[in-house]
Amino acid sequence: MVRVQADYFDLEQICRSGQCFRMRPLEGGTKAGYEIVAGERYLRAVQEGKECEFFCSREEFDGFWKEYFDLDEDYGRFIRQINPRDAYLTAAAASGSGIRILRQDLWEMTVSFLISQQNNIPRIRRCIENLCREYGQRRVTSEGEEYWGFPRPQSLAVLREDELKACNLGYRSRYVVRTARSVASGELDLVRVKDMPYKKAREELLKAFGVGEKVADCICLFALHHLEAFPVDTHIRQVLDAHYKRGFPKQRYRGIYGVLQQYIFYYELHGDKGCPVLSCDPEKT
């Protein structure tokens, strides 16, 4: 077990932020506990105040989870850059100040945000869990916890285009299957995409079937850690229309748009508005 004191880090806020779908709260205990599955890895973590306990070896924490949670970054510096006269953004950052932009797997995020289209968060979670149970590899932790790894492109590329409807993906089934075929064949080279700057990576992702601008920006932000990405769904659009009629001040916040987008999205999500629909561009044909 690894114990860490961390500022600007809140597992609950991260879990509810809409950027990851295989993290869930655990019942019982005096501390807030969470289960996180990332690719083929499993982690149980608990938090009380600033103190976090990660139930893994120091080697695994330093080799994977520390980077996954972006714990080397000072998120206070992002908040300190916010214009104090911007009451809305100041309130949004205060509301979600424990959020960090996770460094997640590119393939997993591509599939996850293809599934997210015109969908709500609980249903996205169920769809991904169904997908992993059906096509991922079953694993068991040293404590006997059972979980499933995220399915590889090759496992999905051989399916019929409508076969993932059985996992409740609906019309998104063909998006995932066709994209899996592109990745498995090398037509969409995710290794190359990882090394591309934001605009080039976004351009390459937009070539994938079913990937529109919002989905591409989500993948760039939550998998490639391109903080220039600023995904705009209906909720963000409403905020822009209400508070930033002349446009979001990107010049002031160059290079950290994605962090601020998460504060805004969480603030809107946190305000008794029910479970949001993660809307995005109309499907490609």
GROMACS .gro file of C-alpha atoms in nm:
model
  285
    1MET     CA    1   0.000   0.000   0.000
    2VAL     CA    2   0.121   0.349  -0.088
    3ARG     CA    3   0.013   0.652   0.116
    4VAL     CA    4   0.023   0.996  -0.050
    5GLN     CA    5  -0.063   1.350   0.061
    6ALA     CA    6  -0.196   1.540  -0.241
    7ASP     CA    7  -0.333   1.890  -0.290
    8TYR     CA    8  -0.594   1.955  -0.558
    9PHE     CA    9  -0.677   1.584  -0.578
   10ASP     CA   10  -1.021   1.442  -0.502
   11LEU     CA   11  -1.115   1.088  -0.604
   12GLU     CA   12  -1.487   1.161  -0.578
   13GLN     CA   13  -1.467   1.459  -0.810
   14ILE     CA   14  -1.254   1.265  -1.059
   15CYS     CA   15  -1.501   0.975  -1.052
   16ARG     CA   16  -1.793   1.210  -1.125
   17SER     CA   17  -1.613   1.429  -1.380
   18GLY     CA   18  -1.719   1.239  -1.693
   19GLN     CA   19  -1.368   1.159  -1.816
   20CYS     CA   20  -1.344   0.797  -1.698
   21PHE     CA   21  -1.607   0.523  -1.696
   22ARG     CA   22  -1.438   0.233  -1.515
   23MET     CA   23  -1.405   0.399  -1.176
   24ARG     CA   24  -1.672   0.346  -0.914
   25PRO     CA   25  -1.722   0.410  -0.541
   26LEU     CA   26  -1.697   0.116  -0.302
   27GLU     CA   27  -1.948   0.064  -0.024
   28GLY     CA   28  -1.853   0.054   0.343
   29GLY     CA   29  -1.556   0.184   0.537
   30THR     CA   30  -1.498   0.514   0.709
   31LYS     CA   31  -1.301   0.659   0.417
   32ALA     CA   32  -1.417   0.725   0.060
   33GLY     CA   33  -1.312   0.416  -0.134
   34TYR     CA   34  -1.292   0.367  -0.511
   35GLU     CA   35  -1.224   0.087  -0.755
   36ILE     CA   36  -1.041   0.183  -1.074
   37VAL     CA   37  -0.987  -0.041  -1.376
   38ALA     CA   38  -0.755   0.097  -1.645
   39GLY     CA   39  -0.683  -0.129  -1.940
   40GLU     CA   40  -0.562  -0.451  -1.778
   41ARG     CA   41  -0.489  -0.296  -1.438
   42TYR     CA   42  -0.695  -0.281  -1.119
   43LEU     CA   43  -0.659  -0.045  -0.823
   44ARG     CA   44  -0.843   0.011  -0.499
   45ALA     CA   45  -0.790   0.353  -0.343
   46VAL     CA   46  -0.929   0.535  -0.041
   47GLN     CA   47  -0.913   0.900   0.056
   48GLU     CA   48  -0.971   1.104   0.369
   49GLY     CA   49  -0.900   1.472   0.327
   50LYS     CA   50  -0.570   1.512   0.147
   51GLU     CA   51  -0.445   1.166   0.246
   52CYS     CA   52  -0.486   0.893  -0.013
   53GLU     CA   53  -0.405   0.525   0.019
   54PHE     CA   54  -0.340   0.328  -0.300
   55PHE     CA   55  -0.355  -0.049  -0.255
   56CYS     CA   56  -0.074  -0.149  -0.488
   57SER     CA   57   0.301  -0.191  -0.469
   58ARG     CA   58   0.530   0.111  -0.470
   59GLU     CA   59   0.671  -0.015  -0.800
   60GLU     CA   60   0.329  -0.025  -0.964
   61PHE     CA   61   0.232   0.312  -0.819
   62ASP     CA   62   0.550   0.482  -0.943
   63GLY     CA   63   0.543   0.297  -1.275
   64PHE     CA   64   0.178   0.353  -1.365
   65TRP     CA   65  -0.074   0.507  -1.123
   66LYS     CA   66   0.126   0.816  -1.034
   67GLU     CA   67   0.131   0.917  -1.399
   68TYR     CA   68  -0.226   0.798  -1.456
   69PHE     CA   69  -0.355   1.044  -1.194
   70ASP     CA   70  -0.112   1.316  -1.312
   71LEU     CA   71   0.015   1.354  -0.957
   72ASP     CA   72   0.339   1.528  -1.052
   73GLU     CA   73   0.150   1.831  -1.184
   74ASP     CA   74   0.064   2.131  -0.966
   75TYR     CA   75  -0.301   2.199  -1.047
   76GLY     CA   76  -0.296   2.498  -0.818
   77ARG     CA   77  -0.104   2.682  -1.088
   78PHE     CA   78  -0.396   2.638  -1.328
   79ILE     CA   79  -0.643   2.778  -1.078
   80ARG     CA   80  -0.416   3.071  -0.996
   81GLN     CA   81  -0.421   3.173  -1.363
   82ILE     CA   82  -0.797   3.229  -1.360
   83ASN     CA   83  -0.904   3.592  -1.391
   84PRO     CA   84  -1.039   3.684  -1.044
   85ARG     CA   85  -1.299   3.905  -1.212
   86ASP     CA   86  -1.443   3.600  -1.388
   87ALA     CA   87  -1.696   3.502  -1.122
   88TYR     CA   88  -1.832   3.203  -1.313
   89LEU     CA   89  -1.496   3.038  -1.387
   90THR     CA   90  -1.370   3.111  -1.034
   91ALA     CA   91  -1.676   2.935  -0.890
   92ALA     CA   92  -1.640   2.644  -1.132
   93ALA     CA   93  -1.274   2.592  -1.039
   94ALA     CA   94  -1.357   2.608  -0.668
   95SER     CA   95  -1.629   2.348  -0.718
   96GLY     CA   96  -1.405   2.101  -0.903
   97SER     CA   97  -1.062   2.189  -0.770
   98GLY     CA   98  -0.982   1.824  -0.697
   99ILE     CA   99  -1.016   1.716  -1.061
  100ARG     CA  100  -0.707   1.609  -1.254
  101ILE     CA  101  -0.686   1.521  -1.621
  102LEU     CA  102  -0.618   1.148  -1.619
  103ARG     CA  103  -0.359   0.999  -1.854
  104GLN     CA  104  -0.568   0.716  -1.996
  105ASP     CA  105  -0.515   0.458  -2.270
  106LEU     CA  106  -0.571   0.588  -2.623
  107TRP     CA  107  -0.756   0.283  -2.753
  108GLU     CA  108  -0.980   0.263  -2.446
  109MET     CA  109  -1.069   0.632  -2.469
  110THR     CA  110  -1.141   0.606  -2.841
  111VAL     CA  111  -1.396   0.332  -2.779
  112SER     CA  112  -1.533   0.495  -2.463
  113PHE     CA  113  -1.610   0.825  -2.631
  114LEU     CA  114  -1.752   0.659  -2.940
  115ILE     CA  115  -1.994   0.494  -2.698
  116SER     CA  116  -2.056   0.823  -2.516
  117GLN     CA  117  -2.237   0.982  -2.810
  118GLN     CA  118  -2.592   1.090  -2.723
  119ASN     CA  119  -2.561   0.883  -2.406
  120ASN     CA  120  -2.570   0.939  -2.031
  121ILE     CA  121  -2.296   0.850  -1.785
  122PRO     CA  122  -2.461   0.555  -1.604
  123ARG     CA  123  -2.551   0.395  -1.937
  124ILE     CA  124  -2.201   0.453  -2.078
  125ARG     CA  125  -2.060   0.274  -1.773
  126ARG     CA  126  -2.293  -0.022  -1.826
  127CYS     CA  127  -2.213  -0.043  -2.197
  128ILE     CA  128  -1.838  -0.047  -2.130
  129GLU     CA  129  -1.876  -0.302  -1.851
  130ASN     CA  130  -2.082  -0.525  -2.086
  131LEU     CA  131  -1.818  -0.488  -2.356
  132CYS     CA  132  -1.535  -0.581  -2.119
  133ARG     CA  133  -1.717  -0.879  -1.970
  134GLU     CA  134  -1.801  -1.015  -2.313
  135TYR     CA  135  -1.474  -0.949  -2.499
  136GLY     CA  136  -1.212  -0.859  -2.238
  137GLN     CA  137  -0.988  -1.097  -2.048
  138ARG     CA  138  -1.109  -1.207  -1.704
  139ARG     CA  139  -0.863  -1.131  -1.428
  140VAL     CA  140  -0.848  -1.184  -1.052
  141THR     CA  141  -0.650  -0.968  -0.810
  142SER     CA  142  -0.435  -1.111  -0.531
  143GLU     CA  143  -0.724  -1.029  -0.293
  144GLY     CA  144  -0.967  -1.229  -0.506
  145GLU     CA  145  -1.140  -0.935  -0.676
  146GLU     CA  146  -1.266  -1.031  -1.021
  147TYR     CA  147  -1.252  -0.784  -1.308
  148TRP     CA  148  -1.222  -0.776  -1.687
  149GLY     CA  149  -0.955  -0.606  -1.892
  150PHE     CA  150  -1.047  -0.376  -2.178
  151PRO     CA  151  -1.091  -0.570  -2.506
  152ARG     CA  152  -0.819  -0.532  -2.765
  153PRO     CA  153  -0.890  -0.403  -3.118
  154GLN     CA  154  -0.831  -0.748  -3.267
  155SER     CA  155  -1.106  -0.896  -3.048
  156LEU     CA  156  -1.362  -0.649  -3.181
  157ALA     CA  157  -1.242  -0.622  -3.541
  158VAL     CA  158  -1.372  -0.972  -3.628
  159LEU     CA  159  -1.730  -0.895  -3.520
  160ARG     CA  160  -2.027  -0.808  -3.738
  161GLU     CA  161  -2.103  -0.438  -3.736
  162ASP     CA  162  -2.422  -0.484  -3.536
  163GLU     CA  163  -2.290  -0.748  -3.298
  164LEU     CA  164  -2.219  -0.507  -3.013
  165LYS     CA  165  -2.585  -0.416  -2.995
  166ALA     CA  166  -2.600  -0.714  -2.759
  167CYS     CA  167  -2.385  -0.504  -2.522
  168ASN     CA  168  -2.646  -0.222  -2.549
  169LEU     CA  169  -2.432  -0.007  -2.778
  170GLY     CA  170  -2.715   0.046  -3.026
  171TYR     CA  171  -2.612   0.230  -3.345
  172ARG     CA  172  -2.270   0.292  -3.187
  173SER     CA  173  -2.188  -0.075  -3.246
  174ARG     CA  174  -2.079  -0.008  -3.603
  175TYR     CA  175  -1.866   0.288  -3.490
  176VAL     CA  176  -1.670   0.067  -3.251
  177VAL     CA  177  -1.638  -0.232  -3.485
  178ARG     CA  178  -1.529  -0.024  -3.786
  179THR     CA  179  -1.278   0.168  -3.575
  180ALA     CA  180  -1.144  -0.159  -3.431
  181ARG     CA  181  -1.093  -0.284  -3.787
  182SER     CA  182  -0.907   0.037  -3.876
  183VAL     CA  183  -0.678   0.000  -3.575
  184ALA     CA  184  -0.623  -0.374  -3.621
  185SER     CA  185  -0.534  -0.325  -3.989
  186GLY     CA  186  -0.301  -0.035  -3.917
  187GLU     CA  187  -0.510   0.212  -4.117
  188LEU     CA  188  -0.549   0.410  -3.793
  189ASP     CA  189  -0.205   0.390  -3.631
  190LEU     CA  190  -0.254   0.478  -3.264
  191VAL     CA  191   0.117   0.450  -3.194
  192ARG     CA  192   0.180   0.732  -3.442
  193VAL     CA  193  -0.114   0.934  -3.308
  194LYS     CA  194   0.040   0.927  -2.960
  195ASP     CA  195   0.343   1.115  -3.091
  196MET     CA  196   0.149   1.377  -3.284
  197PRO     CA  197   0.085   1.735  -3.165
  198TYR     CA  198  -0.274   1.823  -3.081
  199LYS     CA  199  -0.397   1.954  -3.416
  200LYS     CA  200  -0.242   1.668  -3.613
  201ALA     CA  201  -0.370   1.404  -3.369
  202ARG     CA  202  -0.719   1.555  -3.383
  203GLU     CA  203  -0.711   1.557  -3.762
  204GLU     CA  204  -0.607   1.190  -3.767
  205LEU     CA  205  -0.876   1.084  -3.518
  206LEU     CA  206  -1.144   1.261  -3.721
  207LYS     CA  207  -1.077   1.014  -4.002
  208ALA     CA  208  -1.215   0.729  -3.789
  209PHE     CA  209  -1.575   0.628  -3.857
  210GLY     CA  210  -1.809   0.791  -3.605
  211VAL     CA  211  -1.553   1.033  -3.459
  212GLY     CA  212  -1.673   1.392  -3.469
  213GLU     CA  213  -1.510   1.706  -3.331
  214LYS     CA  214  -1.630   1.668  -2.973
  215VAL     CA  215  -1.528   1.302  -2.954
  216ALA     CA  216  -1.187   1.378  -3.107
  217ASP     CA  217  -1.129   1.651  -2.851
  218CYS     CA  218  -1.228   1.421  -2.564
  219ILE     CA  219  -0.982   1.158  -2.686
  220CYS     CA  220  -0.708   1.419  -2.724
  221LEU     CA  221  -0.769   1.553  -2.375
  222PHE     CA  222  -0.827   1.236  -2.172
  223ALA     CA  223  -0.590   0.999  -2.353
  224LEU     CA  224  -0.320   1.215  -2.512
  225HIS     CA  225  -0.321   1.483  -2.241
  226HIS     CA  226  -0.341   1.762  -2.496
  227LEU     CA  227  -0.457   2.040  -2.264
  228GLU     CA  228  -0.524   2.258  -2.570
  229ALA     CA  229  -0.834   2.047  -2.637
  230PHE     CA  230  -1.165   2.203  -2.530
  231PRO     CA  231  -1.452   1.957  -2.593
  232VAL     CA  232  -1.781   2.137  -2.651
  233ASP     CA  233  -2.107   1.952  -2.588
  234THR     CA  234  -2.451   2.102  -2.528
  235HIS     CA  235  -2.369   2.183  -2.164
  236ILE     CA  236  -2.047   2.364  -2.248
  237ARG     CA  237  -2.221   2.541  -2.536
  238GLN     CA  238  -2.490   2.668  -2.298
  239VAL     CA  239  -2.221   2.800  -2.063
  240LEU     CA  240  -2.040   2.973  -2.349
  241ASP     CA  241  -2.365   3.132  -2.467
  242ALA     CA  242  -2.457   3.248  -2.116
  243HIS     CA  243  -2.120   3.363  -1.981
  244TYR     CA  244  -1.884   3.410  -2.275
  245LYS     CA  245  -2.087   3.571  -2.551
  246ARG     CA  246  -1.771   3.703  -2.716
  247GLY     CA  247  -1.604   3.363  -2.693
  248PHE     CA  248  -1.405   3.184  -2.428
  249PRO     CA  249  -1.085   3.382  -2.347
  250LYS     CA  250  -0.850   3.126  -2.496
  251GLN     CA  251  -0.567   3.373  -2.540
  252ARG     CA  252  -0.545   3.418  -2.164
  253TYR     CA  253  -0.567   3.045  -2.095
  254ARG     CA  254  -0.353   2.915  -2.377
  255GLY     CA  255  -0.239   2.560  -2.310
  256ILE     CA  256  -0.477   2.486  -2.020
  257TYR     CA  257  -0.820   2.496  -2.189
  258GLY     CA  258  -0.884   2.130  -2.115
  259VAL     CA  259  -0.839   2.170  -1.739
  260LEU     CA  260  -1.080   2.462  -1.733
  261GLN     CA  261  -1.327   2.270  -1.948
  262GLN     CA  262  -1.336   1.999  -1.682
  263TYR     CA  263  -1.402   2.252  -1.405
  264ILE     CA  264  -1.689   2.396  -1.610
  265PHE     CA  265  -1.835   2.058  -1.699
  266TYR     CA  266  -1.816   1.937  -1.338
  267TYR     CA  267  -1.974   2.259  -1.212
  268GLU     CA  268  -2.266   2.213  -1.449
  269LEU     CA  269  -2.292   1.843  -1.359
  270HIS     CA  270  -2.271   1.910  -0.988
  271GLY     CA  271  -2.560   2.153  -0.982
  272ASP     CA  272  -2.870   1.938  -0.938
  273LYS     CA  273  -2.929   1.903  -1.310
  274GLY     CA  274  -2.956   1.528  -1.317
  275CYS     CA  275  -2.737   1.305  -1.527
  276PRO     CA  276  -2.614   1.488  -1.836
  277VAL     CA  277  -2.628   1.363  -2.190
  278LEU     CA  278  -2.283   1.370  -2.350
  279SER     CA  279  -2.396   1.501  -2.683
  280CYS     CA  280  -2.170   1.541  -2.982
  281ASP     CA  281  -2.166   1.580  -3.353
  282PRO     CA  282  -2.416   1.400  -3.576
  283GLU     CA  283  -2.298   1.059  -3.681
  284LYS     CA  284  -2.079   1.034  -3.985
  285THR     CA  285  -2.201   0.852  -4.288
   0.00000   0.00000   0.00000
